[in-house]
Coordinates of C-alpha atoms in Angstrom, one line a residue:
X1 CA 0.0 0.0 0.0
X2 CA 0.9 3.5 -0.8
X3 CA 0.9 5.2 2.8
X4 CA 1.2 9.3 3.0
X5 CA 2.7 11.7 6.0
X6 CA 1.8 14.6 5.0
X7 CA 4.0 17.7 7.5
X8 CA 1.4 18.8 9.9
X9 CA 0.1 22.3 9.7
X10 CA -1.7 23.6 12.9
X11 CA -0.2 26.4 14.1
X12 CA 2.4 25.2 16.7
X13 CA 2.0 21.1 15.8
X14 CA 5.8 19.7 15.5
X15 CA 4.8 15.9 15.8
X16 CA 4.8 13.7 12.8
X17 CA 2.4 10.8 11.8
X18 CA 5.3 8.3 11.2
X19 CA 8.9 8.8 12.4
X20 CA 11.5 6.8 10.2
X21 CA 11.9 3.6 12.5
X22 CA 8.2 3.1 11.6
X23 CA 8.7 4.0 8.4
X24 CA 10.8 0.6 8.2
X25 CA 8.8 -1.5 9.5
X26 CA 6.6 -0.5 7.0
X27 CA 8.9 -0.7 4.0
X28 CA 10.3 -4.1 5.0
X29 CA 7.1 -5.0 4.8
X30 CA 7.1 -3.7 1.2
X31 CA 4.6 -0.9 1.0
X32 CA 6.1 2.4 -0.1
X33 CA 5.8 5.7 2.7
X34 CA 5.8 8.8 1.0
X35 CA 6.4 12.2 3.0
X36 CA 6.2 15.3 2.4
X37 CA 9.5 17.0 3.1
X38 CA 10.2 18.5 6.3
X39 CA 7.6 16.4 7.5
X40 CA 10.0 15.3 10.7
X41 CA 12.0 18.4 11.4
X42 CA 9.7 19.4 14.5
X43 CA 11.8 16.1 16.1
X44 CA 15.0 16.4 14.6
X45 CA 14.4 13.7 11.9
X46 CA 15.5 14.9 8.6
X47 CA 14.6 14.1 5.0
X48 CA 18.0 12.1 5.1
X49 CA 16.5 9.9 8.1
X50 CA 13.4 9.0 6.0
X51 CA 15.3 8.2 2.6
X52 CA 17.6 6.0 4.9
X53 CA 14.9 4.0 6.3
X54 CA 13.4 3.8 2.4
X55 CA 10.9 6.7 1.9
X56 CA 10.2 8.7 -0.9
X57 CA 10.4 12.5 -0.3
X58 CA 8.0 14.6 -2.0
X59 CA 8.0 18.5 -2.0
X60 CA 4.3 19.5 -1.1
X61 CA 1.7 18.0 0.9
X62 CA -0.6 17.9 -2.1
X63 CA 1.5 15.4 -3.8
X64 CA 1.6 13.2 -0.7
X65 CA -2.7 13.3 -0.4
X66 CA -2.5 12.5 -4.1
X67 CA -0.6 9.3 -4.2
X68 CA -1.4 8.0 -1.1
X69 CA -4.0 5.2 -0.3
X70 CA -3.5 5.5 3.3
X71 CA -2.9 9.2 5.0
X72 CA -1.6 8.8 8.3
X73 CA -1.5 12.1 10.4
X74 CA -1.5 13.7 13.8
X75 CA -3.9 16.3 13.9
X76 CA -7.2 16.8 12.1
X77 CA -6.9 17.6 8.7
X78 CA -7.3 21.3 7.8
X79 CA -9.7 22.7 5.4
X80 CA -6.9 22.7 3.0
X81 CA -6.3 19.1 3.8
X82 CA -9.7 18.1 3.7
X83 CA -10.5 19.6 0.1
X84 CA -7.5 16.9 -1.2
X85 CA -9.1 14.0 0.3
X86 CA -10.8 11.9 -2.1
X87 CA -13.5 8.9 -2.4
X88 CA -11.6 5.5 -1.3
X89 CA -9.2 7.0 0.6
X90 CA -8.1 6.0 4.3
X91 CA -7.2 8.8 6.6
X92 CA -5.6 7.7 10.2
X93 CA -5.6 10.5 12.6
X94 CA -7.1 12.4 15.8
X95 CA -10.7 13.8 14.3
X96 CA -12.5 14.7 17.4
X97 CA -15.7 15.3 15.2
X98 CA -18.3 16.2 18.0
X99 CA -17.7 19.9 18.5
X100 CA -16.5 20.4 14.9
X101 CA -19.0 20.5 12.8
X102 CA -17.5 21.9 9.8
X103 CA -14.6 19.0 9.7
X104 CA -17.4 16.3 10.0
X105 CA -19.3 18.0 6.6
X106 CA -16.1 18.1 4.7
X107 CA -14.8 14.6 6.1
X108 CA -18.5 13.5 4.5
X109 CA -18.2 15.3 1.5
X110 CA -15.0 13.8 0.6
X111 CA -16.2 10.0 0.3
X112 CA -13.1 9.1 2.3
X113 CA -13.0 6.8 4.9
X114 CA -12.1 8.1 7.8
X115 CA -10.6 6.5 11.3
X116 CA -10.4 8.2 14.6
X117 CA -7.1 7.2 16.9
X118 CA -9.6 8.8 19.9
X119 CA -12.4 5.7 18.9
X120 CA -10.0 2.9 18.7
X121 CA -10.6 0.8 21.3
X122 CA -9.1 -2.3 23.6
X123 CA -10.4 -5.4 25.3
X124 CA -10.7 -3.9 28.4
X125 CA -12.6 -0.6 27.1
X126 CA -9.5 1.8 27.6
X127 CA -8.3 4.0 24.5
X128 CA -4.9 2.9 23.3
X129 CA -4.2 5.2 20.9
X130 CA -5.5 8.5 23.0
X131 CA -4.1 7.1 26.1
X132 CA -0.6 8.1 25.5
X133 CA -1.5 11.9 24.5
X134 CA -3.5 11.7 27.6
X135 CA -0.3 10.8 29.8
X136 CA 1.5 13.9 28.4
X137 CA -1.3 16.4 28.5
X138 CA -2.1 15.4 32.0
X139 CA 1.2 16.1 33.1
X140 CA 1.7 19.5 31.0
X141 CA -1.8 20.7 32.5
X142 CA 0.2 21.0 35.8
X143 CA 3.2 22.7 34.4
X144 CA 1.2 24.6 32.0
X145 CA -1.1 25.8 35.2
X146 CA 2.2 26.4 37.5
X147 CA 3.2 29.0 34.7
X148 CA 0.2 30.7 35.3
X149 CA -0.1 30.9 38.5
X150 CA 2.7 33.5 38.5
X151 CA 2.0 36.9 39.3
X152 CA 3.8 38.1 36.3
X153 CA 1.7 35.9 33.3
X154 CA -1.6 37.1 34.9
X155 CA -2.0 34.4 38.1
X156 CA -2.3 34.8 41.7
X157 CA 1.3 34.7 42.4
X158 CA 1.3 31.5 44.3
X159 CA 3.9 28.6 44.0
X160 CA 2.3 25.6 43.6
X161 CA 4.2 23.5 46.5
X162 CA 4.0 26.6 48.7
X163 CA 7.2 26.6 51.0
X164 CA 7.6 25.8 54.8
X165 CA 5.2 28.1 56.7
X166 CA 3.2 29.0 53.6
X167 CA 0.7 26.8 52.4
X168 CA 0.6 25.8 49.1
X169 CA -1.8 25.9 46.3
X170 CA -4.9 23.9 46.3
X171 CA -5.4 21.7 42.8
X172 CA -8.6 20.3 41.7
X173 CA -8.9 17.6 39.1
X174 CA -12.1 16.9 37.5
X175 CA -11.5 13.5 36.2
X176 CA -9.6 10.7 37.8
X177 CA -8.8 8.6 33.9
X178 CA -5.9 8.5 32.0
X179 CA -5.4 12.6 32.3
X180 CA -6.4 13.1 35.8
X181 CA -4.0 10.2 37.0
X182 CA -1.1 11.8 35.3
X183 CA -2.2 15.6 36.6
X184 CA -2.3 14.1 40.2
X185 CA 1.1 12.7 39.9
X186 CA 2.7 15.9 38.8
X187 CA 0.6 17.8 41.2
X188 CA 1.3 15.5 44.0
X189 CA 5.2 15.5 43.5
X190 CA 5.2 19.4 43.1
X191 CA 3.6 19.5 46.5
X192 CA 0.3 20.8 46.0
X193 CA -3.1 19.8 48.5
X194 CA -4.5 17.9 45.2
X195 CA -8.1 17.1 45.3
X196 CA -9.5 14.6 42.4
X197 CA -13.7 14.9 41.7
X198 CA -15.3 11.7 40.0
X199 CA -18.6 10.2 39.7
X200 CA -16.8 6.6 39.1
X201 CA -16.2 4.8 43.0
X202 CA -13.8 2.2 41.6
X203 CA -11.9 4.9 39.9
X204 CA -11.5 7.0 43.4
X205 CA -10.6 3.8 44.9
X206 CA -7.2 3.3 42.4
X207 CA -6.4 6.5 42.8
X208 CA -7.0 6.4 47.0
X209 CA -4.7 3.3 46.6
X210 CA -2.2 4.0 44.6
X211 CA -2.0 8.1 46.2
X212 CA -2.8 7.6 49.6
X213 CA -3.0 10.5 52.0
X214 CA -1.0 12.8 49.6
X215 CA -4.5 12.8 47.5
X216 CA -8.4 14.0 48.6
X217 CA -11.2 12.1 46.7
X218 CA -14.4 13.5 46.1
X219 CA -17.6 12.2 44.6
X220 CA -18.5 14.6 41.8
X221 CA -21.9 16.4 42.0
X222 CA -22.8 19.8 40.9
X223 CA -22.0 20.8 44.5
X224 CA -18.8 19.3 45.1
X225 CA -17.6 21.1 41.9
X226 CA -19.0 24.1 42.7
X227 CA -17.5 24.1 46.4
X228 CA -14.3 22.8 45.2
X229 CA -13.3 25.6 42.7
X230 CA -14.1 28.5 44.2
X231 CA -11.7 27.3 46.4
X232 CA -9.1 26.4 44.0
X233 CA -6.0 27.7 42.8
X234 CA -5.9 25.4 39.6
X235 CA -8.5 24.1 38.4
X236 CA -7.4 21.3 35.3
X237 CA -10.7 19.4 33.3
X238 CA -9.8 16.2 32.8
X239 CA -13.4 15.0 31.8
X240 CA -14.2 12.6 28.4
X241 CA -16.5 10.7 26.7
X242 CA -15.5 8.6 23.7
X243 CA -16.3 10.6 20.5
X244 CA -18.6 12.5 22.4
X245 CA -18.8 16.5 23.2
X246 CA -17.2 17.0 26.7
X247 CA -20.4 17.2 29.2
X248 CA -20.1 21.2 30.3
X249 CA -19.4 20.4 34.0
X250 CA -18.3 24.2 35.5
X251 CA -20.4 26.7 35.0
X252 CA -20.2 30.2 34.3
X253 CA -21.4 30.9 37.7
X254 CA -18.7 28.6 39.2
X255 CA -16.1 30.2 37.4
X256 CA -17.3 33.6 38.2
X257 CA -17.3 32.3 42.3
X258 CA -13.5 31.1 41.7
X259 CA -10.2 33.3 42.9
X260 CA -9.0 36.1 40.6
X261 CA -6.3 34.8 38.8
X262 CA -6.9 31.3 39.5
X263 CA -6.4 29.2 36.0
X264 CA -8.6 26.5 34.3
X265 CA -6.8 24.0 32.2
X266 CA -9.3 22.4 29.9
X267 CA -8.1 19.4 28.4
X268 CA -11.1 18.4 27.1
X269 CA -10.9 21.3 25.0
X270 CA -10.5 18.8 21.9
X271 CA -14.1 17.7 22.6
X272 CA -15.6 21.0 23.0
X273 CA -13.8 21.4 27.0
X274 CA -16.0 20.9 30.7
X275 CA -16.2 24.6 31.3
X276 CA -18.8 26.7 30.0
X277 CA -16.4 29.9 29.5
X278 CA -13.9 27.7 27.6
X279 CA -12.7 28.1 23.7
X280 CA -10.1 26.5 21.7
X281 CA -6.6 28.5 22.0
X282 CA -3.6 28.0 20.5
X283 CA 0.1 27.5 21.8
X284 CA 0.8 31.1 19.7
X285 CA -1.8 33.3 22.6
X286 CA -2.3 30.0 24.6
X287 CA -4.7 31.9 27.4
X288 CA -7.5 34.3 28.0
X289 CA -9.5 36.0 31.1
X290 CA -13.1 35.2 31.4
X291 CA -14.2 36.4 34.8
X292 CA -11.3 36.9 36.3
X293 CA -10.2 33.7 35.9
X294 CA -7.1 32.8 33.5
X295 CA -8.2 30.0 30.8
X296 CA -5.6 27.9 29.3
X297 CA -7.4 25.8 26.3
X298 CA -5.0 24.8 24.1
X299 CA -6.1 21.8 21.1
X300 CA -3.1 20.6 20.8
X301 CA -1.5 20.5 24.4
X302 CA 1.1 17.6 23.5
X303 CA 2.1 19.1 20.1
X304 CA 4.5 21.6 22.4
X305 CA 6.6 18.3 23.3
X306 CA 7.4 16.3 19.9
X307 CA 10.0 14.9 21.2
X308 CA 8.2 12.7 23.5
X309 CA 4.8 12.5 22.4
X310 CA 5.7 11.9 18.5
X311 CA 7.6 8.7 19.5
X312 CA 4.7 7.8 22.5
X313 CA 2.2 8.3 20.1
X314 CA 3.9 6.5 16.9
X315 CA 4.5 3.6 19.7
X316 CA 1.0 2.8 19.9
X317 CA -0.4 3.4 16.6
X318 CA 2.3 1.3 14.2
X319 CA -0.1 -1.7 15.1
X320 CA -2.4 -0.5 13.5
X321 CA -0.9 1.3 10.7
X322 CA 0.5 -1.8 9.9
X323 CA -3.1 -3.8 9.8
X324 CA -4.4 -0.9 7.7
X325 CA -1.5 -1.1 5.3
X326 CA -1.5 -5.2 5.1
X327 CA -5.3 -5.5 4.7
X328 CA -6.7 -1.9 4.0
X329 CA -10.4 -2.1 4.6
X330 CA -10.8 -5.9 5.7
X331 CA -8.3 -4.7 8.3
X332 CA -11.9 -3.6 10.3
X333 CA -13.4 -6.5 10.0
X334 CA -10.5 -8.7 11.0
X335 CA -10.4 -5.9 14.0
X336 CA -13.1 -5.3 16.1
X337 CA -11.5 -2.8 17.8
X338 CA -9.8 -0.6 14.7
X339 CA -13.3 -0.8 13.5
X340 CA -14.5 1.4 16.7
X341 CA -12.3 3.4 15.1
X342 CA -14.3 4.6 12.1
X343 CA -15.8 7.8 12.4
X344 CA -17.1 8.8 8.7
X345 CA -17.0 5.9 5.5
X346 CA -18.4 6.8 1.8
X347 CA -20.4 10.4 3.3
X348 CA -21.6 8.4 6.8
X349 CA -21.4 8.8 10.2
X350 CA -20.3 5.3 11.7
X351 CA -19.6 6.3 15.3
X352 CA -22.9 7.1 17.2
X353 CA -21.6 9.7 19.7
X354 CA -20.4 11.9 16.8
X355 CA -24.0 11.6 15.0
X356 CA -25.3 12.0 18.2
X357 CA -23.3 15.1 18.8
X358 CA -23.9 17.1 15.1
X359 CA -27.4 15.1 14.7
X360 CA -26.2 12.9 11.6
X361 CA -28.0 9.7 11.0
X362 CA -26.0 6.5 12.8
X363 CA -25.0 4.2 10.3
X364 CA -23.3 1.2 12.4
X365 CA -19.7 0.3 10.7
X366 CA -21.1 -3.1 10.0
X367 CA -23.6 -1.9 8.0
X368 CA -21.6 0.8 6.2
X369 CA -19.2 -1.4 5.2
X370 CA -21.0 -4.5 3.9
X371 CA -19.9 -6.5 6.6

C-alpha cells in the first residue's frame, strides 16, 4: 500500500504521523511511505532519516494526499487538507468530530474513509491510541497551570508547592482517567493539597490506593464542583467521553465564584472542553481572562513536546498502521477494535456519539461497510 505523512500544519504542531523507525517496519514490509518534506524536522528527523529507512520525499503535501491510499496524520486535517481528500481514501488521525462541525461535513463530502485514533478501542474498554497523549497532556496541564499561577503571566502569584510556613496551592482535578492520573502525579510531587472529583467509586478507589493520604477524593456532584473551585488555585478538566462533546461540567457561575487569577486548564478542550467559558486557543496566545479567571485551552497540548509525544504516540499506533496497510479495509473487519475506530466511510457517520453530537443519521460500521 501506498501510505502518506503529510507535514502537519496547525499552528504550533511539531509531531509527525510516522517517524522513520516506523517507516521501516513499514517498507520491509514492502509498502512504499511517501512524506512530504520536512515532515519530521519538529523532532529532529531529517529528509536524510526518512530516505535512509526507504521513503520517498516529495516536495508538497498535495503530492503526498495525491498518491497515497493510506494518509496517516496527527492532527485533524485542515480545510486545505480536507478539500485533497478523495473517495476510497483512508485517513488515520485524531478527528474529534463532536464539536466540529464543519470538519465532519467536509470529512463526508469527501467519500473518504475516515478513522479516529480517539475511537479505537481495547479489550478492556481503555483508549490505546489516545491514552498516551492523555499521559502527556495530564502532566503538562500542571506545568502549564504552575506557569500561570505566576504573578507576572496574569495568576495569583502563588507557588504551587507553597514553602515551609506558607501553604501551598490547592489543585482540583475533574477526572480521575488517564489525564487526571497523570495531573495528580505531577501535582502531588510538586507539593500541592491535590483534590480529584469523579462520579466513578472504583476509579476513586485506584487513585485512593495508589495516592494515599497525599491525595483527597471526592464524589463529583454539581455541588462538590461548585464548592471545590471556588476554592481552587488550579483548576485542570480532565473530563471525556469517547467521540462524544465533553459534558459542560463548571459553569459560568462557578467560574465567576473562583479566585481572581486562579487558571482553568481544559483538556477536554478537543471535545468541545468541561467549562462553560472555555474556547479553543492556541500555543501562539495560549490563554485568556473570562471572569477573572485565567483559561488555558489549548487543542493541541502535547504538540509543544514532539519529542516525546511523536515517539509515544507512533509507539502505539504502528499496530495499527500496519493492519491498515496489510489488509486496507478488511483490516476492520479482521479488527473489532480498529473498526471502533471509524468515524465517517463513503459520506456516513459510523460512530454514534459523533452523529449523536452534530445530529447525523447513525449508520453502524457493519452496515456501512457491507460487513
Amino acid at each position: 500500500m501506498r501510505i502518506g505523512v503529510p507535514r502537519e500544519i496547525k499552528i504550533h504542531e511539531y509531531r509527525v504521523g510516522i517517524v522513520p523507525a516506523n517507516v521501516r517496519e513499514l517498507t520491509e514490509r514492502r509498502h512504499e511511505v511517501i512524506v512530504e518534506t520536512g515532515a519530521g524536522a519538529g523532532i529532529g528527523a531529517s529528509d536524510d532519516d526518512y530516505l535512509g529507512a526507504g521513503a520517498t520525499i516529495v516536495a508538497t503535501a498535495r503530492a503526498v494526499f495525491d498518491a497515497a491510499e493510506l494518509i496517516v496524520k496527527v492532527k485533524e486535517p485542515q480545510a486545505i487538507e480536507r478539500a485533497w481528500l478523495r473517495p476510497g481514501q483512508i485517513l488515520f488521525t485524531y478527528l474529534h468530530l463532536a464539536p466540529d462541525p464543519q470538519q465532519a461535513r467536509e470529512l463526508i463530502a469527501s467519500g473518504a474513509t475516515c478513522i479516529a485514533y480517539e475511537t479505537v478501542t481495547a479489550d478492556d474498554g481503555s483508549l490505546p491510541l489516545l491514552a498516551p497523549m492523555s499521559e502527556v497532556a495530564g502532566r503538562l496541564s500542571v506545568q502549564a497551570g504552575a506557569y500561570f499561577l505566576e504573578k507576572a503571566h496574569g495568576g495569583r502569584g502563588i507557588l504551587l508547592g507553597g514553602v515551609p510556613g506558607v501553604a501551598p496551592a490547592k489543585v482540583v482535578v475533574i477526572g480521575g482517567g488517564v489525564v487526571g492520573t497523570h495531573a495528580i502525579e505531577v501535582a502531588v510531587g510538586m507539593g500541592a493539597e491535590v483534590w480529584v472529583l469523579d462520579r466513578n467509586l472504583e476509579t476513586l478507589r485506584r487513585l485512593w490506593a495508589r495516592f494515599g493520604r497525599s491525595l483527597n477524593t471526592v464524589f463529583s456532584t454539581h455541588d462538590a464542583i461548585a464548592h471545590h473551585c471556588a476554592e481552587a488555585d488550579l483548576v485542570i478538566g480532565a473530563v471525556l467521553l469517547a467521540g462524544a462533546a465533553a459534558p459542560k461540567l463548571i459553569t459560568r457561575d462557578m467560574v465567576r465564584n473562583m479566585k481572581p487569577g486562579a487558571v482553568i486548564v481544559d483538556v477536554a478542550i478537543d471535545q468541545g472542553g468541561c467549562c462553560e467559558t472555555s474556547r479553543p486557543t492556541t500555543h501562539d496566545d495560549p490563554v485568556y481572562v473570562e471572569e477573572g479567571v485565567i483559561h488555558y485551552c489549548v487543542a493541541n497540548m502535547p504538540g509543544a513536546v514532539p519529542n516525546t509525544s511523536a515517539y509515544a504516540l507512533n509507539n502505539a499506533t504502528l499496530p495499527y498502521i500496519i493492519a491498515l496497510a496489510d489488509q486496507g479495509l478488511d483490516a476492520l473487519q479482521q479488527h473489532r477494535h480498529l473498526l471502533n475506530g471509524l468515524n465517517v466511510h463513503r459520506g456516513m457517520v459510523t460512530h454514534a456519539p459523533v452523529a449523536e453530537a452534530l445530529g447525523y443519521d447513525f449508520v453502524t460500521p457493519e452496515e456501512a461497510l457491507g460487513f
